[in-house]
PDB file of C-alpha atoms in Angstrom:
ATOM      1  CA  MET A1196       9.581   8.709 -29.454  1.00  0.00           C
ATOM      2  CA  GLU A1197       7.603   5.571 -28.172  1.00  0.00           C
ATOM      3  CA  SER A1198       9.726   2.718 -27.122  1.00  0.00           C
ATOM      4  CA  PRO A1199       8.764  -1.004 -27.945  1.00  0.00           C
ATOM      5  CA  ALA A1200       6.688  -2.671 -25.294  1.00  0.00           C
ATOM      6  CA  HIS A1201       8.063  -4.905 -22.626  1.00  0.00           C
ATOM      7  CA  ARG A1202       6.016  -7.673 -21.282  1.00  0.00           C
ATOM      8  CA  LEU A1203       6.036 -10.047 -18.308  1.00  0.00           C
ATOM      9  CA  VAL A1204       3.609 -12.801 -17.569  1.00  0.00           C
ATOM     10  CA  LEU A1205       3.452 -14.497 -14.010  1.00  0.00           C
ATOM     11  CA  PRO A1206       1.067 -16.401 -11.785  1.00  0.00           C
ATOM     12  CA  ALA A1207      -1.693 -13.854 -10.417  1.00  0.00           C
ATOM     13  CA  CYS A1208      -0.619 -14.072  -6.742  1.00  0.00           C
ATOM     14  CA  VAL A1209       0.954 -12.066  -4.101  1.00  0.00           C
ATOM     15  CA  GLU A1210       4.336 -13.758  -4.551  1.00  0.00           C
ATOM     16  CA  SER A1211       4.628 -12.547  -7.895  1.00  0.00           C
ATOM     17  CA  LEU A1212       4.511  -8.944  -6.661  1.00  0.00           C
ATOM     18  CA  GLU A1213       8.164  -8.295  -6.214  1.00  0.00           C
ATOM     19  CA  GLU A1214       9.131  -9.849  -9.771  1.00  0.00           C
ATOM     20  CA  PHE A1215       6.568  -7.505 -11.389  1.00  0.00           C
ATOM     21  CA  ARG A1216       7.580  -4.479  -9.514  1.00  0.00           C
ATOM     22  CA  ARG A1217      11.431  -5.289 -10.158  1.00  0.00           C
ATOM     23  CA  PHE A1218      10.500  -5.581 -14.069  1.00  0.00           C
ATOM     24  CA  VAL A1219       8.560  -2.111 -14.192  1.00  0.00           C
ATOM     25  CA  ARG A1220      11.248  -0.413 -12.114  1.00  0.00           C
ATOM     26  CA  GLY A1221      13.818  -1.389 -14.849  1.00  0.00           C
ATOM     27  CA  GLY A1222      11.747   0.289 -17.346  1.00  0.00           C
ATOM     28  CA  ALA A1223      11.432   3.419 -15.101  1.00  0.00           C
ATOM     29  CA  ALA A1224      15.168   3.636 -14.662  1.00  0.00           C
ATOM     30  CA  ALA A1225      15.591   3.090 -18.566  1.00  0.00           C
ATOM     31  CA  CYS A1226      13.136   6.034 -19.386  1.00  0.00           C
ATOM     32  CA  GLY A1227      14.897   8.309 -16.722  1.00  0.00           C
ATOM     33  CA  ILE A1228      12.240   8.506 -14.059  1.00  0.00           C
ATOM     34  CA  ALA A1229      13.926   9.969 -10.932  1.00  0.00           C
ATOM     35  CA  PRO A1230      14.812   7.168  -8.358  1.00  0.00           C
ATOM     36  CA  GLY A1231      13.061   9.014  -5.644  1.00  0.00           C
ATOM     37  CA  GLU A1232       9.857   8.604  -7.652  1.00  0.00           C
ATOM     38  CA  VAL A1233      10.246   4.770  -7.816  1.00  0.00           C
ATOM     39  CA  ASP A1234       8.651   3.935  -4.606  1.00  0.00           C
ATOM     40  CA  LYS A1235       5.577   5.737  -5.740  1.00  0.00           C
ATOM     41  CA  LEU A1236       5.456   3.469  -8.994  1.00  0.00           C
ATOM     42  CA  ASP A1237       6.003   0.366  -6.679  1.00  0.00           C
ATOM     43  CA  LEU A1238       2.869   1.457  -4.605  1.00  0.00           C
ATOM     44  CA  VAL A1239       0.853   1.881  -7.587  1.00  0.00           C
ATOM     45  CA  MET A1240       1.882  -1.548  -8.857  1.00  0.00           C
ATOM     46  CA  GLU A1241       1.100  -3.154  -5.640  1.00  0.00           C
ATOM     47  CA  GLU A1242      -2.328  -1.935  -5.192  1.00  0.00           C
ATOM     48  CA  ILE A1243      -3.242  -2.941  -8.773  1.00  0.00           C
ATOM     49  CA  LEU A1244      -1.764  -6.302  -8.818  1.00  0.00           C
ATOM     50  CA  ILE A1245      -3.083  -7.095  -5.197  1.00  0.00           C
ATOM     51  CA  ASN A1246      -6.635  -6.527  -6.616  1.00  0.00           C
ATOM     52  CA  VAL A1247      -5.887  -8.928  -9.405  1.00  0.00           C
ATOM     53  CA  ALA A1248      -4.367 -11.651  -7.191  1.00  0.00           C
ATOM     54  CA  ARG A1249      -7.337 -11.223  -4.886  1.00  0.00           C
ATOM     55  CA  TYR A1250     -10.317 -11.055  -7.087  1.00  0.00           C
ATOM     56  CA  ALA A1251      -9.517 -12.108 -10.886  1.00  0.00           C
ATOM     57  CA  TYR A1252      -9.531 -15.639 -10.595  1.00  0.00           C
ATOM     58  CA  VAL A1253     -10.951 -16.830  -7.363  1.00  0.00           C
ATOM     59  CA  PRO A1254     -11.265 -19.659  -6.680  1.00  0.00           C
ATOM     60  CA  GLU A1255      -9.182 -20.832  -9.534  1.00  0.00           C
ATOM     61  CA  ALA A1256      -5.805 -19.678 -10.394  1.00  0.00           C
ATOM     62  CA  GLY A1257      -4.553 -17.599 -13.511  1.00  0.00           C
ATOM     63  CA  THR A1258      -2.034 -15.267 -14.776  1.00  0.00           C
ATOM     64  CA  ALA A1259      -1.339 -11.617 -14.773  1.00  0.00           C
ATOM     65  CA  GLU A1260       0.482  -9.667 -17.586  1.00  0.00           C
ATOM     66  CA  VAL A1261       2.306  -6.512 -17.175  1.00  0.00           C
ATOM     67  CA  THR A1262       3.225  -4.388 -20.293  1.00  0.00           C
ATOM     68  CA  TYR A1263       5.118  -1.080 -20.184  1.00  0.00           C
ATOM     69  CA  TRP A1264       6.516   1.315 -22.750  1.00  0.00           C
ATOM     70  CA  GLN A1265       7.923   4.763 -22.712  1.00  0.00           C
ATOM     71  CA  THR A1266       5.496   7.341 -24.312  1.00  0.00           C
ATOM     72  CA  SER A1267       7.843  10.071 -24.170  1.00  0.00           C
ATOM     73  CA  PRO A1268      11.316  10.937 -22.161  1.00  0.00           C
ATOM     74  CA  GLY A1269      10.667  10.485 -18.384  1.00  0.00           C
ATOM     75  CA  ARG A1270       7.115   9.040 -19.057  1.00  0.00           C
ATOM     76  CA  LEU A1271       5.901   5.430 -18.711  1.00  0.00           C
ATOM     77  CA  ARG A1272       2.684   3.781 -19.648  1.00  0.00           C
ATOM     78  CA  VAL A1273       2.059   0.438 -17.878  1.00  0.00           C
ATOM     79  CA  GLU A1274      -0.857  -1.857 -18.573  1.00  0.00           C
ATOM     80  CA  ILE A1275      -1.870  -4.750 -16.136  1.00  0.00           C
ATOM     81  CA  SER A1276      -4.215  -7.426 -17.523  1.00  0.00           C
ATOM     82  CA  ASP A1277      -5.710 -10.624 -16.479  1.00  0.00           C
ATOM     83  CA  GLN A1278      -8.265 -13.097 -18.177  1.00  0.00           C
ATOM     84  CA  GLY A1279     -10.466 -13.366 -15.074  1.00  0.00           C
ATOM     85  CA  ARG A1280     -13.970 -12.450 -14.593  1.00  0.00           C
ATOM     86  CA  PRO A1281     -14.929  -8.985 -15.527  1.00  0.00           C
ATOM     87  CA  PHE A1282     -13.914  -6.654 -12.666  1.00  0.00           C
ATOM     88  CA  ASP A1283     -13.425  -2.901 -12.799  1.00  0.00           C
ATOM     89  CA  PRO A1284     -11.667  -1.702  -9.535  1.00  0.00           C
ATOM     90  CA  LEU A1285     -12.225   1.925 -10.634  1.00  0.00           C
ATOM     91  CA  ALA A1286     -16.180   1.451 -10.332  1.00  0.00           C
ATOM     92  CA  ALA A1287     -16.385   1.438  -6.555  1.00  0.00           C
ATOM     93  CA  ASP A1288     -17.244   4.482  -4.604  1.00  0.00           C
ATOM     94  CA  PRO A1289     -14.133   6.503  -3.471  1.00  0.00           C
ATOM     95  CA  PRO A1290     -13.627   5.832   0.371  1.00  0.00           C
ATOM     96  CA  ASP A1291     -15.181   8.481   2.896  1.00  0.00           C
ATOM     97  CA  LEU A1292     -11.847  10.137   4.071  1.00  0.00           C
ATOM     98  CA  SER A1293     -13.879  12.587   6.393  1.00  0.00           C
ATOM     99  CA  ARG A1294     -14.876   9.858   8.995  1.00  0.00           C
ATOM    100  CA  GLY A1295     -13.337   9.532  12.365  1.00  0.00           C
ATOM    101  CA  LEU A1296     -11.394   6.606  13.599  1.00  0.00           C
ATOM    102  CA  ALA A1297     -14.147   4.338  14.669  1.00  0.00           C
ATOM    103  CA  GLY A1298     -16.272   4.898  11.587  1.00  0.00           C
ATOM    104  CA  ARG A1299     -13.551   4.813   9.035  1.00  0.00           C
ATOM    105  CA  PRO A1300     -13.958   2.127   6.559  1.00  0.00           C
ATOM    106  CA  ILE A1301     -10.834  -0.129   6.286  1.00  0.00           C
ATOM    107  CA  GLY A1302     -11.015  -0.920   2.366  1.00  0.00           C
ATOM    108  CA  GLY A1303     -10.942   1.313  -0.631  1.00  0.00           C
ATOM    109  CA  LEU A1304      -7.707   3.088  -0.008  1.00  0.00           C
ATOM    110  CA  GLY A1305      -5.782   1.208  -2.491  1.00  0.00           C
ATOM    111  CA  VAL A1306      -7.467   2.522  -5.600  1.00  0.00           C
ATOM    112  CA  PHE A1307      -7.608   5.822  -3.846  1.00  0.00           C
ATOM    113  CA  LEU A1308      -3.774   5.788  -3.775  1.00  0.00           C
ATOM    114  CA  VAL A1309      -3.444   4.622  -7.461  1.00  0.00           C
ATOM    115  CA  ARG A1310      -5.609   7.403  -8.453  1.00  0.00           C
ATOM    116  CA  THR A1311      -3.591   9.922  -6.566  1.00  0.00           C
ATOM    117  CA  LEU A1312      -0.048   8.755  -7.576  1.00  0.00           C
ATOM    118  CA  ALA A1313      -0.785   7.717 -11.235  1.00  0.00           C
ATOM    119  CA  ASP A1314      -1.933   9.535 -14.401  1.00  0.00           C
ATOM    120  CA  SER A1315      -4.633   8.654 -16.894  1.00  0.00           C
ATOM    121  CA  VAL A1316      -5.740   5.688 -14.874  1.00  0.00           C
ATOM    122  CA  ALA A1317      -8.253   3.674 -16.833  1.00  0.00           C
ATOM    123  CA  TYR A1318      -9.938   0.324 -17.062  1.00  0.00           C
ATOM    124  CA  ARG A1319     -11.244  -1.406 -20.110  1.00  0.00           C
ATOM    125  CA  ARG A1320     -12.630  -4.980 -21.014  1.00  0.00           C
ATOM    126  CA  GLU A1321     -11.039  -6.326 -24.222  1.00  0.00           C
ATOM    127  CA  ASP A1322     -11.267  -9.793 -25.732  1.00  0.00           C
ATOM    128  CA  GLY A1323     -11.813 -11.381 -22.411  1.00  0.00           C
ATOM    129  CA  ARG A1324      -9.237  -9.493 -20.452  1.00  0.00           C
ATOM    130  CA  ASN A1325      -9.566  -6.900 -17.710  1.00  0.00           C
ATOM    131  CA  ILE A1326      -7.154  -4.243 -18.431  1.00  0.00           C
ATOM    132  CA  LEU A1327      -6.111  -1.507 -15.914  1.00  0.00           C
ATOM    133  CA  SER A1328      -3.753   1.274 -17.388  1.00  0.00           C
ATOM    134  CA  PHE A1329      -1.959   4.192 -16.091  1.00  0.00           C
ATOM    135  CA  GLU A1330       0.820   6.558 -16.897  1.00  0.00           C
ATOM    136  CA  PHE A1331       3.563   7.469 -14.468  1.00  0.00           C
ATOM    137  CA  PRO A1332       4.561   9.801 -13.068  1.00  0.00           C
ATOM    138  CA  GLY A1333       1.243  11.291 -11.888  1.00  0.00           C
ATOM    139  CA  PRO A1334       0.571  14.559 -10.165  1.00  0.00           C
ATOM    140  CA  GLY A1335       1.144  13.433  -6.599  1.00  0.00           C
TER     141      GLY A1335
ATOM    142  CA  MET B 722      10.426  -5.588   7.506  1.00  0.00           C
ATOM    143  CA  THR B 723      11.442  -6.269  11.078  1.00  0.00           C
ATOM    144  CA  ILE B 724       9.566  -5.280  14.241  1.00  0.00           C
ATOM    145  CA  GLU B 725      11.471  -4.974  17.480  1.00  0.00           C
ATOM    146  CA  ALA B 726       9.313  -4.512  20.715  1.00  0.00           C
ATOM    147  CA  THR B 727      10.108  -2.977  23.988  1.00  0.00           C
ATOM    148  CA  GLU B 728       7.636  -3.297  26.842  1.00  0.00           C
ATOM    149  CA  LEU B 729       7.685  -0.375  29.161  1.00  0.00           C
ATOM    150  CA  GLU B 730       5.497   0.542  32.016  1.00  0.00           C
ATOM    151  CA  LYS B 731       2.907   2.572  30.014  1.00  0.00           C
ATOM    152  CA  ALA B 732       3.250   1.411  26.554  1.00  0.00           C
ATOM    153  CA  VAL B 733       4.766  -1.204  24.344  1.00  0.00           C
ATOM    154  CA  VAL B 734       7.223   0.383  21.723  1.00  0.00           C
ATOM    155  CA  LEU B 735       7.285  -1.337  18.218  1.00  0.00           C
ATOM    156  CA  LYS B 736      10.155  -0.293  16.219  1.00  0.00           C
ATOM    157  CA  VAL B 737       9.174  -1.025  12.414  1.00  0.00           C
ATOM    158  CA  THR B 738      11.975  -0.884   9.849  1.00  0.00           C
ATOM    159  CA  GLY B 739      11.953  -1.636   6.250  1.00  0.00           C
ATOM    160  CA  ARG B 740       9.037  -2.132   3.821  1.00  0.00           C
ATOM    161  CA  MET B 741       5.438  -2.673   4.842  1.00  0.00           C
ATOM    162  CA  ASP B 742       3.507  -4.325   2.026  1.00  0.00           C
ATOM    163  CA  ALA B 743       0.587  -6.723   1.197  1.00  0.00           C
ATOM    164  CA  GLU B 744       3.021  -9.851   1.944  1.00  0.00           C
ATOM    165  CA  ASN B 745       3.952  -8.520   5.526  1.00  0.00           C
ATOM    166  CA  ALA B 746       1.471  -6.079   6.687  1.00  0.00           C
ATOM    167  CA  PRO B 747      -0.618  -8.843   8.522  1.00  0.00           C
ATOM    168  CA  GLN B 748       2.630  -9.533  10.528  1.00  0.00           C
ATOM    169  CA  PHE B 749       2.417  -6.027  12.151  1.00  0.00           C
ATOM    170  CA  GLU B 750      -1.250  -6.448  12.936  1.00  0.00           C
ATOM    171  CA  GLN B 751      -0.490  -9.805  14.475  1.00  0.00           C
ATOM    172  CA  THR B 752       2.199  -8.477  16.497  1.00  0.00           C
ATOM    173  CA  CYS B 753       0.043  -5.736  17.874  1.00  0.00           C
ATOM    174  CA  ASP B 754      -2.847  -8.084  18.495  1.00  0.00           C
ATOM    175  CA  LEU B 755      -0.342 -10.182  20.642  1.00  0.00           C
ATOM    176  CA  TRP B 756       0.364  -7.256  22.775  1.00  0.00           C
ATOM    177  CA  ILE B 757      -3.037  -6.185  23.094  1.00  0.00           C
ATOM    178  CA  ARG B 758      -4.065  -9.625  24.476  1.00  0.00           C
ATOM    179  CA  ARG B 759      -1.260  -9.367  26.902  1.00  0.00           C
ATOM    180  CA  GLY B 760      -2.958  -6.163  28.201  1.00  0.00           C
ATOM    181  CA  ALA B 761      -1.114  -3.314  26.431  1.00  0.00           C
ATOM    182  CA  LYS B 762      -3.328  -0.412  25.973  1.00  0.00           C
ATOM    183  CA  HIS B 763      -0.972   2.130  24.318  1.00  0.00           C
ATOM    184  CA  LEU B 764       1.238   0.837  21.588  1.00  0.00           C
ATOM    185  CA  ILE B 765       4.043   3.297  20.264  1.00  0.00           C
ATOM    186  CA  ALA B 766       5.075   2.643  16.453  1.00  0.00           C
ATOM    187  CA  GLU B 767       8.439   4.073  16.064  1.00  0.00           C
ATOM    188  CA  LEU B 768       8.542   4.538  12.119  1.00  0.00           C
ATOM    189  CA  ASP B 769      11.739   6.184  11.520  1.00  0.00           C
ATOM    190  CA  GLY B 770      12.990   3.277   9.624  1.00  0.00           C
ATOM    191  CA  LEU B 771       9.843   2.564   7.564  1.00  0.00           C
ATOM    192  CA  GLU B 772      10.560   2.940   4.030  1.00  0.00           C
ATOM    193  CA  TYR B 773       7.411   1.936   2.358  1.00  0.00           C
ATOM    194  CA  VAL B 774       3.660   1.506   3.368  1.00  0.00           C
ATOM    195  CA  SER B 775       0.959   0.416   0.840  1.00  0.00           C
ATOM    196  CA  SER B 776      -2.797   0.266   1.633  1.00  0.00           C
ATOM    197  CA  MET B 777      -2.515  -3.209   3.237  1.00  0.00           C
ATOM    198  CA  GLY B 778      -0.264  -1.503   5.879  1.00  0.00           C
ATOM    199  CA  LEU B 779      -2.605   1.509   6.266  1.00  0.00           C
ATOM    200  CA  ARG B 780      -5.430  -1.128   6.910  1.00  0.00           C
ATOM    201  CA  SER B 781      -3.316  -2.842   9.607  1.00  0.00           C
ATOM    202  CA  PHE B 782      -2.600   0.586  11.296  1.00  0.00           C
ATOM    203  CA  LEU B 783      -6.229   1.542  11.064  1.00  0.00           C
ATOM    204  CA  SER B 784      -7.511  -1.824  12.488  1.00  0.00           C
ATOM    205  CA  VAL B 785      -5.073  -1.837  15.524  1.00  0.00           C
ATOM    206  CA  ALA B 786      -6.127   1.679  16.394  1.00  0.00           C
ATOM    207  CA  GLN B 787      -9.937   0.707  16.245  1.00  0.00           C
ATOM    208  CA  LYS B 788      -9.191  -2.014  18.538  1.00  0.00           C
ATOM    209  CA  LEU B 789      -7.334   0.033  21.046  1.00  0.00           C
ATOM    210  CA  GLN B 790      -9.771   2.996  21.041  1.00  0.00           C
ATOM    211  CA  PRO B 791     -12.385   1.336  23.170  1.00  0.00           C
ATOM    212  CA  LEU B 792     -10.130  -0.062  25.767  1.00  0.00           C
ATOM    213  CA  PRO B 793      -9.580   3.164  25.983  1.00  0.00           C
ATOM    214  CA  GLY B 794      -6.031   3.135  24.431  1.00  0.00           C
ATOM    215  CA  SER B 795      -4.098   4.287  21.474  1.00  0.00           C
ATOM    216  CA  LEU B 796      -1.839   3.525  18.861  1.00  0.00           C
ATOM    217  CA  ILE B 797       0.700   6.229  18.438  1.00  0.00           C
ATOM    218  CA  LEU B 798       2.778   7.039  15.601  1.00  0.00           C
ATOM    219  CA  CYS B 799       6.302   8.313  15.813  1.00  0.00           C
ATOM    220  CA  GLY B 800       9.026   9.506  13.376  1.00  0.00           C
ATOM    221  CA  LEU B 801       6.854   8.959  10.278  1.00  0.00           C
ATOM    222  CA  GLY B 802       8.703  10.596   7.276  1.00  0.00           C
ATOM    223  CA  GLY B 803       9.138  10.527   3.656  1.00  0.00           C
ATOM    224  CA  LEU B 804       6.554   8.596   1.375  1.00  0.00           C
ATOM    225  CA  PRO B 805       4.986   6.744   4.273  1.00  0.00           C
ATOM    226  CA  ARG B 806       4.094  10.116   5.715  1.00  0.00           C
ATOM    227  CA  GLN B 807       2.888  11.338   2.349  1.00  0.00           C
ATOM    228  CA  VAL B 808       0.527   8.390   1.895  1.00  0.00           C
ATOM    229  CA  PHE B 809      -0.907   8.842   5.571  1.00  0.00           C
ATOM    230  CA  GLU B 810      -1.543  12.503   4.701  1.00  0.00           C
ATOM    231  CA  MET B 811      -3.140  11.834   1.355  1.00  0.00           C
ATOM    232  CA  THR B 812      -5.481   9.244   2.818  1.00  0.00           C
ATOM    233  CA  ARG B 813      -6.301  11.661   5.715  1.00  0.00           C
ATOM    234  CA  LEU B 814      -5.381   8.911   8.060  1.00  0.00           C
ATOM    235  CA  LEU B 815      -2.663  11.252   9.809  1.00  0.00           C
ATOM    236  CA  GLY B 816      -5.500  12.954  11.849  1.00  0.00           C
ATOM    237  CA  LEU B 817      -6.806   9.882  13.112  1.00  0.00           C
ATOM    238  CA  PHE B 818      -3.535   8.874  15.207  1.00  0.00           C
ATOM    239  CA  PRO B 819      -1.781  10.779  17.831  1.00  0.00           C
ATOM    240  CA  VAL B 820       1.590  11.658  16.107  1.00  0.00           C
ATOM    241  CA  PHE B 821       4.847  12.568  17.670  1.00  0.00           C
ATOM    242  CA  GLU B 822       8.456  13.186  16.376  1.00  0.00           C
ATOM    243  CA  THR B 823      10.067  10.598  18.971  1.00  0.00           C
ATOM    244  CA  SER B 824       8.674   7.928  21.148  1.00  0.00           C
ATOM    245  CA  GLY B 825      10.028   9.876  24.377  1.00  0.00           C
ATOM    246  CA  GLN B 826       7.561  12.760  23.523  1.00  0.00           C
ATOM    247  CA  ALA B 827       4.580  10.336  23.202  1.00  0.00           C
ATOM    248  CA  LEU B 828       5.395   8.539  26.335  1.00  0.00           C
ATOM    249  CA  ALA B 829       5.605  11.800  28.231  1.00  0.00           C
ATOM    250  CA  THR B 830       1.946  12.455  27.215  1.00  0.00           C
ATOM    251  CA  LEU B 831       0.735   8.878  28.861  1.00  0.00           C
TER     252      LEU B 831
END
């Protein structure tokens, strides 16, 4: 039932975001994910790739690699990897969402959205690579 | 994303259309900063045409509201729907902003 993996490698920078999203949207359409869900997938991709673009290689430049395959009809598995310094975006404390306006921290919402909108979100370090994986659609 | 500003007596209405993502969210914050520097205290964001907002966009909304609060002023959200509304709800940000259906309703409270 699993489809062959599709792979795209681009510079790890904000400018690559749209091309990566277009690539994974193609996979979502091919495996029958409803068009209405695709904006959520875009959001998950953006939040993960922005972290890679910002933190993986600074101050040098490098590449990000996106791989996806269908795990079952209507279900996509995506892995986003880089060869930068070890960085687990899931290790940070979740943002305190109970604070009022003045005290509300500005960061941390991206990872929170990834965990809310995707399923089986996981980080691993393997052969000098950071790999963040998720399945889509998630529960949210 | 396009931002169309209308200066009124009590507030500036900013009509935001399209997708607010990592690439263009700073543009929203810079536009708001410009109006704040010109003395605006209340900014009304008309978001009927906002199709998408990521955490970078949320960051801009939050940062602008935090700058306006002590003036005292406010960033008012109108017409929020679809996934952008869900994103504001999930992150429990919706309760931190005055929220109205239309900018007319928002203006009536100022």
